[in-house]
């Protein structure tokens, strides 16, 4: 497993640009980039009212992980995409790399084929950004120190 | 591994409550969810069977203390305790940052406790990790029941690795020890994070963190209903 990057301003902007372009072309409603532990790395689009994206990400990661496990049980290394269809909304999950998944939500305003087509193009872009973020140097100054943590937990 | 987002100024940690079937993992999360103010929590999601046994996981997102302008977020998960769901436990353990091992204090559950603890170590090894690398603590639950083993016996059975870890008595149904455990694992995670990032940033090595004490501050003080 590769370390998940620190999301710097530069990486965040690059991810946002990639997702903006993807949503414009695919006409999907929203997109999330999540790690397979269930944490959100980036998100963009019209989030359905009342939806908690943190929970959606955790459930999507669990669903994707279970599907991947199913794949290995029938001799596949992975299922690269997972599609769920409801009455109004659909979800498409696409593997970006070993540790990252692109989750797309869309309604009847677009078509599965179109979303799939542009998701396949967005995935390598997102993968490249994540790869660069992994390789990027750590910030020179620590975010906080053990003393700061101790101060936040007074005895 | 914790995820740092400089744009939102957030740091996210994943904590997994692990332990044998019916030891009280879900009860821990239910109690926490009931006590934390709305602004500091998300929805408690349970993927359970019709009989309310955890099938996949329970999930509770919490917003906790702000340190140096960074919001700390803790995503709490439970695993299904039943032996047959081991593949699911492996999935939930993915990218875990810290573990609360919930043991059932009842005498007749000792074998299950030991097996579950061994299973945890095996599953971590499967993903190239180990308890040597992860902050974890032990919660001895169900201390309010009459037929419980003494603490020293539980320590002898479970807290016998090279480095002893913090352990807490609990009765999750009443909330005893629940926030003490959560507070301690949060503090351990933040201290580890601070040490690692200080080192990676090229600064001096921080001294080893002192063992976490039972303090109802930090998470609890910041998030409890007022």
mmCIF file of C-alpha atoms in Angstrom:
data_model
loop_
_atom_site.group_PDB
_atom_site.id
_atom_site.type_symbol
_atom_site.label_atom_id
_atom_site.label_comp_id
_atom_site.label_asym_id
_atom_site.label_seq_id
_atom_site.Cartn_x
_atom_site.Cartn_y
_atom_site.Cartn_z
ATOM 1 C CA UNK A 1 0.000 0.000 0.000
ATOM 2 C CA UNK A 2 1.320 3.427 -0.936
ATOM 3 C CA UNK A 3 1.168 6.353 1.458
ATOM 4 C CA UNK A 4 -1.702 8.710 0.819
ATOM 5 C CA UNK A 5 -0.493 12.190 0.007
ATOM 6 C CA UNK A 6 -0.696 15.340 1.932
ATOM 7 C CA UNK A 7 -3.239 17.388 0.014
ATOM 8 C CA UNK A 8 -1.450 20.652 -0.663
ATOM 9 C CA UNK A 9 -3.064 23.710 -2.260
ATOM 10 C CA UNK A 10 -1.457 22.772 -5.557
ATOM 11 C CA UNK A 11 -2.706 19.178 -5.506
ATOM 12 C CA UNK A 12 -6.159 20.306 -4.371
ATOM 13 C CA UNK A 13 -6.407 22.777 -7.242
ATOM 14 C CA UNK A 14 -5.254 20.217 -9.767
ATOM 15 C CA UNK A 15 -7.783 17.682 -8.508
ATOM 16 C CA UNK A 16 -10.536 20.299 -8.546
ATOM 17 C CA UNK A 17 -9.684 21.297 -12.122
ATOM 18 C CA UNK A 18 -9.691 17.662 -13.222
ATOM 19 C CA UNK A 19 -13.066 17.014 -11.562
ATOM 20 C CA UNK A 20 -14.555 20.249 -12.947
ATOM 21 C CA UNK A 21 -13.530 19.304 -16.468
ATOM 22 C CA UNK A 22 -14.825 15.763 -15.980
ATOM 23 C CA UNK A 23 -18.221 16.897 -14.678
ATOM 24 C CA UNK A 24 -18.658 19.463 -17.460
ATOM 25 C CA UNK A 25 -18.010 16.904 -20.152
ATOM 26 C CA UNK A 26 -19.827 13.966 -18.617
ATOM 27 C CA UNK A 27 -22.732 16.079 -17.290
ATOM 28 C CA UNK A 28 -22.642 14.040 -14.097
ATOM 29 C CA UNK A 29 -23.855 15.618 -10.832
ATOM 30 C CA UNK A 30 -20.898 15.170 -8.494
ATOM 31 C CA UNK A 31 -17.571 13.414 -8.182
ATOM 32 C CA UNK A 32 -15.459 12.354 -5.220
ATOM 33 C CA UNK A 33 -11.886 11.170 -5.099
ATOM 34 C CA UNK A 34 -11.564 8.911 -2.068
ATOM 35 C CA UNK A 35 -8.929 6.646 -0.664
ATOM 36 C CA UNK A 36 -9.841 3.027 -0.107
ATOM 37 C CA UNK A 37 -9.889 3.599 3.613
ATOM 38 C CA UNK A 38 -12.959 5.787 3.074
ATOM 39 C CA UNK A 39 -11.502 9.303 3.365
ATOM 40 C CA UNK A 40 -12.274 12.092 0.900
ATOM 41 C CA UNK A 41 -9.298 13.526 -0.994
ATOM 42 C CA UNK A 42 -11.345 15.862 -3.210
ATOM 43 C CA UNK A 43 -14.975 16.512 -4.105
ATOM 44 C CA UNK A 44 -16.862 18.644 -6.587
ATOM 45 C CA UNK A 45 -20.341 19.141 -8.004
ATOM 46 C CA UNK A 46 -23.903 19.316 -6.781
ATOM 47 C CA UNK A 47 -24.107 17.224 -3.656
ATOM 48 C CA UNK A 48 -27.643 15.842 -3.120
ATOM 49 C CA UNK A 49 -29.449 17.712 -0.354
ATOM 50 C CA UNK A 50 -29.130 15.996 3.002
ATOM 51 C CA UNK A 51 -26.256 13.811 1.869
ATOM 52 C CA UNK A 52 -23.226 13.539 4.094
ATOM 53 C CA UNK A 53 -20.277 13.026 1.785
ATOM 54 C CA UNK A 54 -18.152 11.627 4.616
ATOM 55 C CA UNK A 55 -20.623 8.798 5.019
ATOM 56 C CA UNK A 56 -21.015 8.337 1.280
ATOM 57 C CA UNK A 57 -17.235 8.009 0.988
ATOM 58 C CA UNK A 58 -17.043 5.441 3.799
ATOM 59 C CA UNK A 59 -19.834 3.369 2.284
ATOM 60 C CA UNK A 60 -18.402 3.645 -1.231
ATOM 61 C CA UNK A 61 -14.999 2.497 -0.003
ATOM 62 C CA UNK A 62 -16.590 -0.441 1.795
ATOM 63 C CA UNK A 63 -18.673 -1.361 -1.211
ATOM 64 C CA UNK A 64 -15.690 -1.126 -3.530
ATOM 65 C CA UNK A 65 -13.511 -3.156 -1.192
ATOM 66 C CA UNK A 66 -16.148 -5.893 -0.970
ATOM 67 C CA UNK A 67 -16.485 -5.963 -4.761
ATOM 68 C CA UNK A 68 -12.741 -6.219 -5.150
ATOM 69 C CA UNK A 69 -12.711 -9.132 -2.761
ATOM 70 C CA UNK A 70 -15.444 -10.775 -4.846
ATOM 71 C CA UNK A 71 -13.281 -10.300 -7.920
ATOM 72 C CA UNK A 72 -10.343 -12.094 -6.377
ATOM 73 C CA UNK A 73 -12.623 -14.995 -5.367
ATOM 74 C CA UNK A 74 -13.467 -15.642 -9.018
ATOM 75 C CA UNK A 75 -9.911 -15.302 -10.209
ATOM 76 C CA UNK A 76 -9.936 -11.622 -11.222
ATOM 77 C CA UNK A 77 -7.314 -9.210 -9.907
ATOM 78 C CA UNK A 78 -9.870 -6.443 -9.607
ATOM 79 C CA UNK A 79 -13.085 -5.077 -11.074
ATOM 80 C CA UNK A 80 -11.956 -1.734 -12.445
ATOM 81 C CA UNK A 81 -15.428 -0.193 -12.268
ATOM 82 C CA UNK A 82 -18.554 -0.712 -10.194
ATOM 83 C CA UNK A 83 -21.950 0.630 -11.238
ATOM 84 C CA UNK A 84 -25.057 0.987 -9.056
ATOM 85 C CA UNK A 85 -28.354 2.090 -10.575
ATOM 86 C CA UNK A 86 -31.357 3.469 -8.695
ATOM 87 C CA UNK A 87 -34.640 5.001 -9.804
ATOM 88 C CA UNK A 88 -33.217 8.517 -10.017
ATOM 89 C CA UNK A 89 -29.515 8.422 -9.243
ATOM 90 C CA UNK A 90 -26.681 6.196 -10.322
ATOM 91 C CA UNK A 91 -23.183 5.745 -8.934
ATOM 92 C CA UNK A 92 -20.106 4.779 -10.893
ATOM 93 C CA UNK A 93 -16.936 3.867 -9.014
ATOM 94 C CA UNK A 94 -13.687 3.674 -10.945
ATOM 95 C CA UNK A 95 -10.350 2.459 -9.623
ATOM 96 C CA UNK A 96 -7.729 5.190 -9.943
ATOM 97 C CA UNK A 97 -4.917 3.085 -8.546
ATOM 98 C CA UNK A 98 -4.342 0.572 -5.777
ATOM 99 C CA UNK A 99 -5.460 3.008 -3.080
ATOM 100 C CA UNK A 100 -7.706 5.593 -4.685
ATOM 101 C CA UNK A 101 -11.211 5.449 -6.195
ATOM 102 C CA UNK A 102 -13.178 7.969 -8.266
ATOM 103 C CA UNK A 103 -16.870 8.006 -7.288
ATOM 104 C CA UNK A 104 -19.324 9.685 -9.676
ATOM 105 C CA UNK A 105 -22.993 10.408 -9.001
ATOM 106 C CA UNK A 106 -25.359 11.222 -11.842
ATOM 107 C CA UNK A 107 -29.047 11.387 -12.654
ATOM 108 C CA UNK A 108 -31.203 11.160 -15.797
ATOM 109 C CA UNK A 109 -29.604 14.306 -17.268
ATOM 110 C CA UNK A 110 -26.802 12.174 -18.687
ATOM 111 C CA UNK A 111 -26.147 8.592 -19.745
ATOM 112 C CA UNK A 112 -24.061 5.823 -18.259
ATOM 113 C CA UNK A 113 -22.068 5.448 -21.474
ATOM 114 C CA UNK A 114 -21.096 9.113 -21.490
ATOM 115 C CA UNK A 115 -20.069 9.056 -17.830
ATOM 116 C CA UNK A 116 -18.077 5.876 -18.357
ATOM 117 C CA UNK A 117 -16.317 7.351 -21.367
ATOM 118 C CA UNK A 118 -15.200 10.501 -19.562
ATOM 119 C CA UNK A 119 -14.464 8.665 -16.316
ATOM 120 C CA UNK A 120 -11.993 6.538 -18.251
ATOM 121 C CA UNK A 121 -10.289 9.763 -19.354
ATOM 122 C CA UNK A 122 -10.404 11.398 -15.922
ATOM 123 C CA UNK A 123 -8.884 8.407 -14.128
ATOM 124 C CA UNK A 124 -5.341 8.735 -15.552
ATOM 125 C CA UNK A 125 -5.389 12.487 -14.884
ATOM 126 C CA UNK A 126 -6.354 11.940 -11.262
ATOM 127 C CA UNK A 127 -3.814 9.124 -10.984
ATOM 128 C CA UNK A 128 -1.034 11.429 -12.197
ATOM 129 C CA UNK A 129 -1.970 14.141 -9.688
ATOM 130 C CA UNK A 130 -2.045 11.622 -6.838
ATOM 131 C CA UNK A 131 1.274 10.186 -7.953
ATOM 132 C CA UNK A 132 2.862 13.642 -7.997
ATOM 133 C CA UNK A 133 1.397 14.422 -4.580
ATOM 134 C CA UNK A 134 2.895 11.227 -3.186
ATOM 135 C CA UNK A 135 6.280 12.160 -4.547
ATOM 136 C CA UNK A 136 6.094 15.767 -3.358
ATOM 137 C CA UNK A 137 8.284 16.853 -0.507
ATOM 138 C CA UNK A 138 6.824 17.224 2.922
ATOM 139 C CA UNK A 139 6.302 20.754 4.235
ATOM 140 C CA UNK A 140 9.377 22.134 5.978
ATOM 141 C CA UNK A 141 7.456 23.076 9.105
ATOM 142 C CA UNK A 142 5.476 20.524 11.134
ATOM 143 C CA UNK A 143 1.764 21.228 11.473
ATOM 144 C CA UNK A 144 1.911 20.836 15.225
ATOM 145 C CA UNK A 145 4.204 19.337 17.803
ATOM 146 C CA UNK A 146 3.741 16.886 20.657
ATOM 147 C CA UNK A 147 3.674 19.897 22.975
ATOM 148 C CA UNK A 148 0.725 21.343 21.044
ATOM 149 C CA UNK A 149 -1.114 18.025 21.395
ATOM 150 C CA UNK A 150 -0.401 17.944 25.107
ATOM 151 C CA UNK A 151 -1.774 21.484 25.423
ATOM 152 C CA UNK A 152 -4.980 20.413 23.676
ATOM 153 C CA UNK A 153 -5.436 17.617 26.211
ATOM 154 C CA UNK A 154 -4.912 19.372 29.545
ATOM 155 C CA UNK A 155 -4.483 17.157 32.564
ATOM 156 C CA UNK B 1 -2.134 6.788 7.484
ATOM 157 C CA UNK B 2 -3.665 10.104 8.455
ATOM 158 C CA UNK B 3 -4.725 12.342 5.591
ATOM 159 C CA UNK B 4 -3.730 16.000 5.762
ATOM 160 C CA UNK B 5 -5.700 18.516 3.741
ATOM 161 C CA UNK B 6 -4.033 21.926 3.696
ATOM 162 C CA UNK B 7 -6.927 23.516 1.836
ATOM 163 C CA UNK B 8 -9.608 22.609 4.371
ATOM 164 C CA UNK B 9 -7.025 22.617 7.190
ATOM 165 C CA UNK B 10 -8.128 19.150 8.274
ATOM 166 C CA UNK B 11 -6.410 16.002 9.440
ATOM 167 C CA UNK B 12 -8.386 12.763 9.255
ATOM 168 C CA UNK B 13 -7.716 9.651 11.309
ATOM 169 C CA UNK B 14 -9.356 6.249 11.077
ATOM 170 C CA UNK B 15 -9.976 4.412 14.350
ATOM 171 C CA UNK B 16 -11.271 0.835 14.382
ATOM 172 C CA UNK B 17 -13.006 -0.763 17.356
ATOM 173 C CA UNK B 18 -12.010 -4.424 17.261
ATOM 174 C CA UNK B 19 -12.943 -7.377 19.457
ATOM 175 C CA UNK B 20 -14.920 -10.606 19.743
ATOM 176 C CA UNK B 21 -18.617 -10.943 18.958
ATOM 177 C CA UNK B 22 -20.996 -9.159 21.330
ATOM 178 C CA UNK B 23 -18.189 -7.500 23.304
ATOM 179 C CA UNK B 24 -19.729 -4.025 22.977
ATOM 180 C CA UNK B 25 -18.038 -2.368 19.989
ATOM 181 C CA UNK B 26 -21.268 -1.046 18.514
ATOM 182 C CA UNK B 27 -22.447 -0.027 21.992
ATOM 183 C CA UNK B 28 -19.343 2.170 22.305
ATOM 184 C CA UNK B 29 -20.209 4.013 19.095
ATOM 185 C CA UNK B 30 -23.889 4.266 19.990
ATOM 186 C CA UNK B 31 -23.035 5.819 23.339
ATOM 187 C CA UNK B 32 -20.578 8.264 21.777
ATOM 188 C CA UNK B 33 -23.142 9.235 19.146
ATOM 189 C CA UNK B 34 -25.737 9.860 21.841
ATOM 190 C CA UNK B 35 -23.465 12.138 23.868
ATOM 191 C CA UNK B 36 -21.707 14.236 21.262
ATOM 192 C CA UNK B 37 -23.221 17.557 20.183
ATOM 193 C CA UNK B 38 -24.756 17.657 16.703
ATOM 194 C CA UNK B 39 -22.187 20.096 15.368
ATOM 195 C CA UNK B 40 -19.366 17.685 16.110
ATOM 196 C CA UNK B 41 -20.746 14.465 14.697
ATOM 197 C CA UNK B 42 -22.166 12.918 11.569
ATOM 198 C CA UNK B 43 -24.768 10.221 11.293
ATOM 199 C CA UNK B 44 -24.110 6.837 12.884
ATOM 200 C CA UNK B 45 -24.334 4.327 10.057
ATOM 201 C CA UNK B 46 -24.751 0.632 10.878
ATOM 202 C CA UNK B 47 -24.587 -2.087 8.293
ATOM 203 C CA UNK B 48 -26.222 -4.776 10.389
ATOM 204 C CA UNK B 49 -28.222 -7.968 9.992
ATOM 205 C CA UNK B 50 -31.942 -8.165 10.752
ATOM 206 C CA UNK B 51 -30.954 -9.285 14.245
ATOM 207 C CA UNK B 52 -28.881 -6.097 14.769
ATOM 208 C CA UNK B 53 -25.574 -7.929 14.564
ATOM 209 C CA UNK B 54 -22.884 -6.001 12.701
ATOM 210 C CA UNK B 55 -22.600 -7.383 9.167
ATOM 211 C CA UNK B 56 -20.003 -5.081 7.621
ATOM 212 C CA UNK B 57 -19.237 -2.139 9.881
ATOM 213 C CA UNK B 58 -20.620 0.717 11.953
ATOM 214 C CA UNK B 59 -19.327 4.149 11.080
ATOM 215 C CA UNK B 60 -19.351 7.404 13.012
ATOM 216 C CA UNK B 61 -17.499 10.549 11.879
ATOM 217 C CA UNK B 62 -16.450 12.968 14.638
ATOM 218 C CA UNK B 63 -14.960 16.443 14.543
ATOM 219 C CA UNK B 64 -12.686 16.969 17.505
ATOM 220 C CA UNK B 65 -10.134 19.443 18.778
ATOM 221 C CA UNK B 66 -8.566 22.158 16.650
ATOM 222 C CA UNK B 67 -4.791 22.263 17.004
ATOM 223 C CA UNK B 68 -2.776 25.083 15.475
ATOM 224 C CA UNK B 69 -5.701 25.914 13.215
ATOM 225 C CA UNK B 70 -6.095 22.334 11.935
ATOM 226 C CA UNK B 71 -9.388 20.559 12.572
ATOM 227 C CA UNK B 72 -8.888 16.971 13.646
ATOM 228 C CA UNK B 73 -11.451 14.478 12.371
ATOM 229 C CA UNK B 74 -11.815 10.952 13.665
ATOM 230 C CA UNK B 75 -13.670 8.345 11.679
ATOM 231 C CA UNK B 76 -14.757 5.589 14.033
ATOM 232 C CA UNK B 77 -15.440 2.120 12.628
ATOM 233 C CA UNK B 78 -16.365 -1.193 14.196
ATOM 234 C CA UNK B 79 -15.714 -4.603 12.689
ATOM 235 C CA UNK B 80 -18.143 -7.526 12.774
ATOM 236 C CA UNK B 81 -17.040 -9.722 15.648
ATOM 237 C CA UNK B 82 -18.396 -13.039 14.461
ATOM 238 C CA UNK B 83 -15.641 -15.436 13.392
ATOM 239 C CA UNK B 84 -17.135 -16.083 9.934
ATOM 240 C CA UNK B 85 -16.769 -12.423 8.887
ATOM 241 C CA UNK B 86 -12.984 -12.333 8.819
ATOM 242 C CA UNK B 87 -12.760 -11.161 5.194
ATOM 243 C CA UNK B 88 -14.914 -8.191 6.154
ATOM 244 C CA UNK B 89 -12.712 -7.375 9.136
ATOM 245 C CA UNK B 90 -9.707 -7.264 6.826
ATOM 246 C CA UNK B 91 -11.475 -4.749 4.595
ATOM 247 C CA UNK B 92 -12.440 -2.488 7.481
ATOM 248 C CA UNK B 93 -8.870 -2.526 8.807
ATOM 249 C CA UNK B 94 -7.602 -1.037 5.585
ATOM 250 C CA UNK B 95 -5.741 2.269 6.160
ATOM 251 C CA UNK B 96 -6.418 2.098 9.904
ATOM 252 C CA UNK B 97 -4.557 4.630 12.056
ATOM 253 C CA UNK B 98 -5.433 3.405 15.540
ATOM 254 C CA UNK B 99 -7.263 0.577 17.304
ATOM 255 C CA UNK B 100 -9.425 0.247 20.386
ATOM 256 C CA UNK B 101 -9.503 -3.446 21.270
ATOM 257 C CA UNK B 102 -12.710 -4.102 23.201
ATOM 258 C CA UNK B 103 -12.481 -7.197 25.387
ATOM 259 C CA UNK B 104 -15.440 -8.848 27.073
ATOM 260 C CA UNK B 105 -14.580 -9.118 30.779
ATOM 261 C CA UNK B 106 -16.812 -12.109 31.477
ATOM 262 C CA UNK B 107 -14.950 -15.254 32.526
ATOM 263 C CA UNK B 108 -16.480 -17.408 29.793
ATOM 264 C CA UNK B 109 -15.315 -15.001 27.068
ATOM 265 C CA UNK B 110 -11.578 -15.238 27.713
ATOM 266 C CA UNK B 111 -10.889 -17.685 24.904
ATOM 267 C CA UNK B 112 -12.816 -15.491 22.440
ATOM 268 C CA UNK B 113 -10.875 -12.424 23.590
ATOM 269 C CA UNK B 114 -7.541 -14.103 23.028
ATOM 270 C CA UNK B 115 -8.613 -15.499 19.657
ATOM 271 C CA UNK B 116 -9.866 -12.115 18.517
ATOM 272 C CA UNK B 117 -6.660 -10.392 19.599
ATOM 273 C CA UNK B 118 -4.640 -12.988 17.705
ATOM 274 C CA UNK B 119 -6.953 -12.525 14.706
ATOM 275 C CA UNK B 120 -6.316 -8.767 14.839
ATOM 276 C CA UNK B 121 -2.560 -9.327 14.700
ATOM 277 C CA UNK B 122 -2.939 -11.806 11.833
ATOM 278 C CA UNK B 123 -5.120 -9.426 9.844
ATOM 279 C CA UNK B 124 -2.725 -6.536 10.364
ATOM 280 C CA UNK B 125 0.121 -8.751 9.189
ATOM 281 C CA UNK B 126 -1.908 -9.538 6.053
ATOM 282 C CA UNK B 127 -1.750 -5.873 5.112
ATOM 283 C CA UNK B 128 1.878 -5.450 6.083
ATOM 284 C CA UNK B 129 1.224 -3.757 9.389
ATOM 285 C CA UNK B 130 1.454 -4.711 13.056
ATOM 286 C CA UNK B 131 0.582 -3.559 16.549
ATOM 287 C CA UNK B 132 4.183 -2.328 16.856
ATOM 288 C CA UNK B 133 3.406 0.354 14.281
ATOM 289 C CA UNK B 134 -0.100 1.388 15.306
ATOM 290 C CA UNK B 135 -1.335 3.167 18.415
ATOM 291 C CA UNK B 136 -3.785 0.877 20.212
ATOM 292 C CA UNK B 137 -5.305 0.429 23.629
ATOM 293 C CA UNK B 138 -7.346 -2.135 25.488
ATOM 294 C CA UNK B 139 -10.838 -1.565 26.813
ATOM 295 C CA UNK B 140 -12.078 -4.144 29.325
ATOM 296 C CA UNK B 141 -15.802 -3.870 28.837
ATOM 297 C CA UNK B 142 -18.799 -5.162 30.799
ATOM 298 C CA UNK B 143 -17.211 -4.440 34.173
ATOM 299 C CA UNK B 144 -20.722 -3.911 35.534
ATOM 300 C CA UNK B 145 -21.583 -7.615 35.175
ATOM 301 C CA UNK B 146 -21.170 -10.015 38.114
ATOM 302 C CA UNK B 147 -19.093 -12.774 36.511
ATOM 303 C CA UNK B 148 -16.075 -10.794 35.336
ATOM 304 C CA UNK B 149 -12.415 -11.734 35.474
ATOM 305 C CA UNK B 150 -10.124 -9.553 37.607
ATOM 306 C CA UNK B 151 -8.196 -6.831 35.847
ATOM 307 C CA UNK B 152 -4.807 -8.375 36.480
ATOM 308 C CA UNK B 153 -5.929 -11.540 34.706
ATOM 309 C CA UNK B 154 -7.124 -9.571 31.667
ATOM 310 C CA UNK B 155 -3.829 -7.705 31.656
ATOM 311 C CA UNK B 156 -1.970 -11.007 31.870
ATOM 312 C CA UNK B 157 -3.940 -12.403 28.918
ATOM 313 C CA UNK B 158 -4.030 -9.405 26.594
ATOM 314 C CA UNK B 159 -1.593 -6.711 27.684
ATOM 315 C CA UNK B 160 1.459 -8.918 27.581
ATOM 316 C CA UNK B 161 3.366 -7.635 24.566
ATOM 317 C CA UNK B 162 6.813 -6.087 24.785
ATOM 318 C CA UNK B 163 5.353 -2.626 25.315
ATOM 319 C CA UNK B 164 2.316 -2.471 27.566
ATOM 320 C CA UNK B 165 -0.421 -0.170 26.357
ATOM 321 C CA UNK B 166 -3.050 1.890 28.187
ATOM 322 C CA UNK B 167 -6.060 -0.107 29.311
ATOM 323 C CA UNK B 168 -9.458 1.043 30.540
ATOM 324 C CA UNK B 169 -12.292 -0.484 32.496
ATOM 325 C CA UNK B 170 -15.618 0.128 30.825
ATOM 326 C CA UNK B 171 -19.325 -0.526 30.917
ATOM 327 C CA UNK B 172 -20.319 0.749 27.502
ATOM 328 C CA UNK B 173 -24.056 0.467 28.136
ATOM 329 C CA UNK B 174 -23.755 3.129 30.853
ATOM 330 C CA UNK B 175 -20.903 5.009 29.213
ATOM 331 C CA UNK B 176 -18.279 4.204 31.840
ATOM 332 C CA UNK B 177 -14.854 4.288 30.229
ATOM 333 C CA UNK B 178 -16.155 5.001 26.740
ATOM 334 C CA UNK B 179 -14.913 8.569 26.410
ATOM 335 C CA UNK B 180 -11.782 7.784 28.396
ATOM 336 C CA UNK B 181 -10.880 5.199 25.748
ATOM 337 C CA UNK B 182 -11.758 7.491 22.851
ATOM 338 C CA UNK B 183 -9.876 10.375 24.385
ATOM 339 C CA UNK B 184 -6.780 8.267 24.945
ATOM 340 C CA UNK B 185 -6.623 6.786 21.446
ATOM 341 C CA UNK B 186 -7.154 10.261 19.967
ATOM 342 C CA UNK B 187 -4.304 11.651 21.972
ATOM 343 C CA UNK B 188 -2.039 8.729 21.064
ATOM 344 C CA UNK B 189 -2.809 9.223 17.355
ATOM 345 C CA UNK B 190 -2.146 12.963 17.487
ATOM 346 C CA UNK B 191 1.105 12.467 19.355
ATOM 347 C CA UNK B 192 2.290 9.887 16.843
ATOM 348 C CA UNK B 193 1.299 12.186 14.008
ATOM 349 C CA UNK B 194 3.169 15.121 15.574
ATOM 350 C CA UNK B 195 6.301 13.026 16.087
ATOM 351 C CA UNK B 196 6.293 11.618 12.563
ATOM 352 C CA UNK B 197 5.677 14.947 10.859
ATOM 353 C CA UNK B 198 8.251 16.704 12.960
ATOM 354 C CA UNK B 199 10.776 14.074 11.949
ATOM 355 C CA UNK B 200 9.762 14.186 8.287
ATOM 356 C CA UNK B 201 10.014 17.958 8.310
ATOM 357 C CA UNK B 202 13.633 17.533 9.288
ATOM 358 C CA UNK B 203 13.314 18.846 12.805
ATOM 359 C CA UNK B 204 14.641 17.338 15.965
ATOM 360 C CA UNK B 205 13.217 14.017 17.090
ATOM 361 C CA UNK B 206 10.516 14.485 19.688
ATOM 362 C CA UNK B 207 10.864 12.498 22.899
ATOM 363 C CA UNK B 208 8.637 9.485 23.231
ATOM 364 C CA UNK B 209 5.086 10.387 24.145
ATOM 365 C CA UNK B 210 4.063 9.736 27.728
ATOM 366 C CA UNK B 211 1.312 7.167 28.150
ATOM 367 C CA UNK B 212 -2.111 8.653 27.717
ATOM 368 C CA UNK B 213 -3.965 9.323 30.924
ATOM 369 C CA UNK B 214 -7.654 9.134 31.511
ATOM 370 C CA UNK B 215 -8.660 12.700 30.847
ATOM 371 C CA UNK B 216 -12.138 13.713 29.855
ATOM 372 C CA UNK B 217 -10.811 16.666 27.973
ATOM 373 C CA UNK B 218 -9.689 16.880 24.363
ATOM 374 C CA UNK B 219 -12.377 15.159 22.369
ATOM 375 C CA UNK B 220 -14.856 14.890 25.167
ATOM 376 C CA UNK B 221 -14.626 18.488 26.295
ATOM 377 C CA UNK B 222 -14.807 19.751 22.745
ATOM 378 C CA UNK B 223 -17.681 17.627 21.593
ATOM 379 C CA UNK B 224 -19.958 16.659 24.453
ATOM 380 C CA UNK B 225 -23.477 18.025 24.446
ATOM 381 C CA UNK B 226 -23.717 21.204 26.416
#
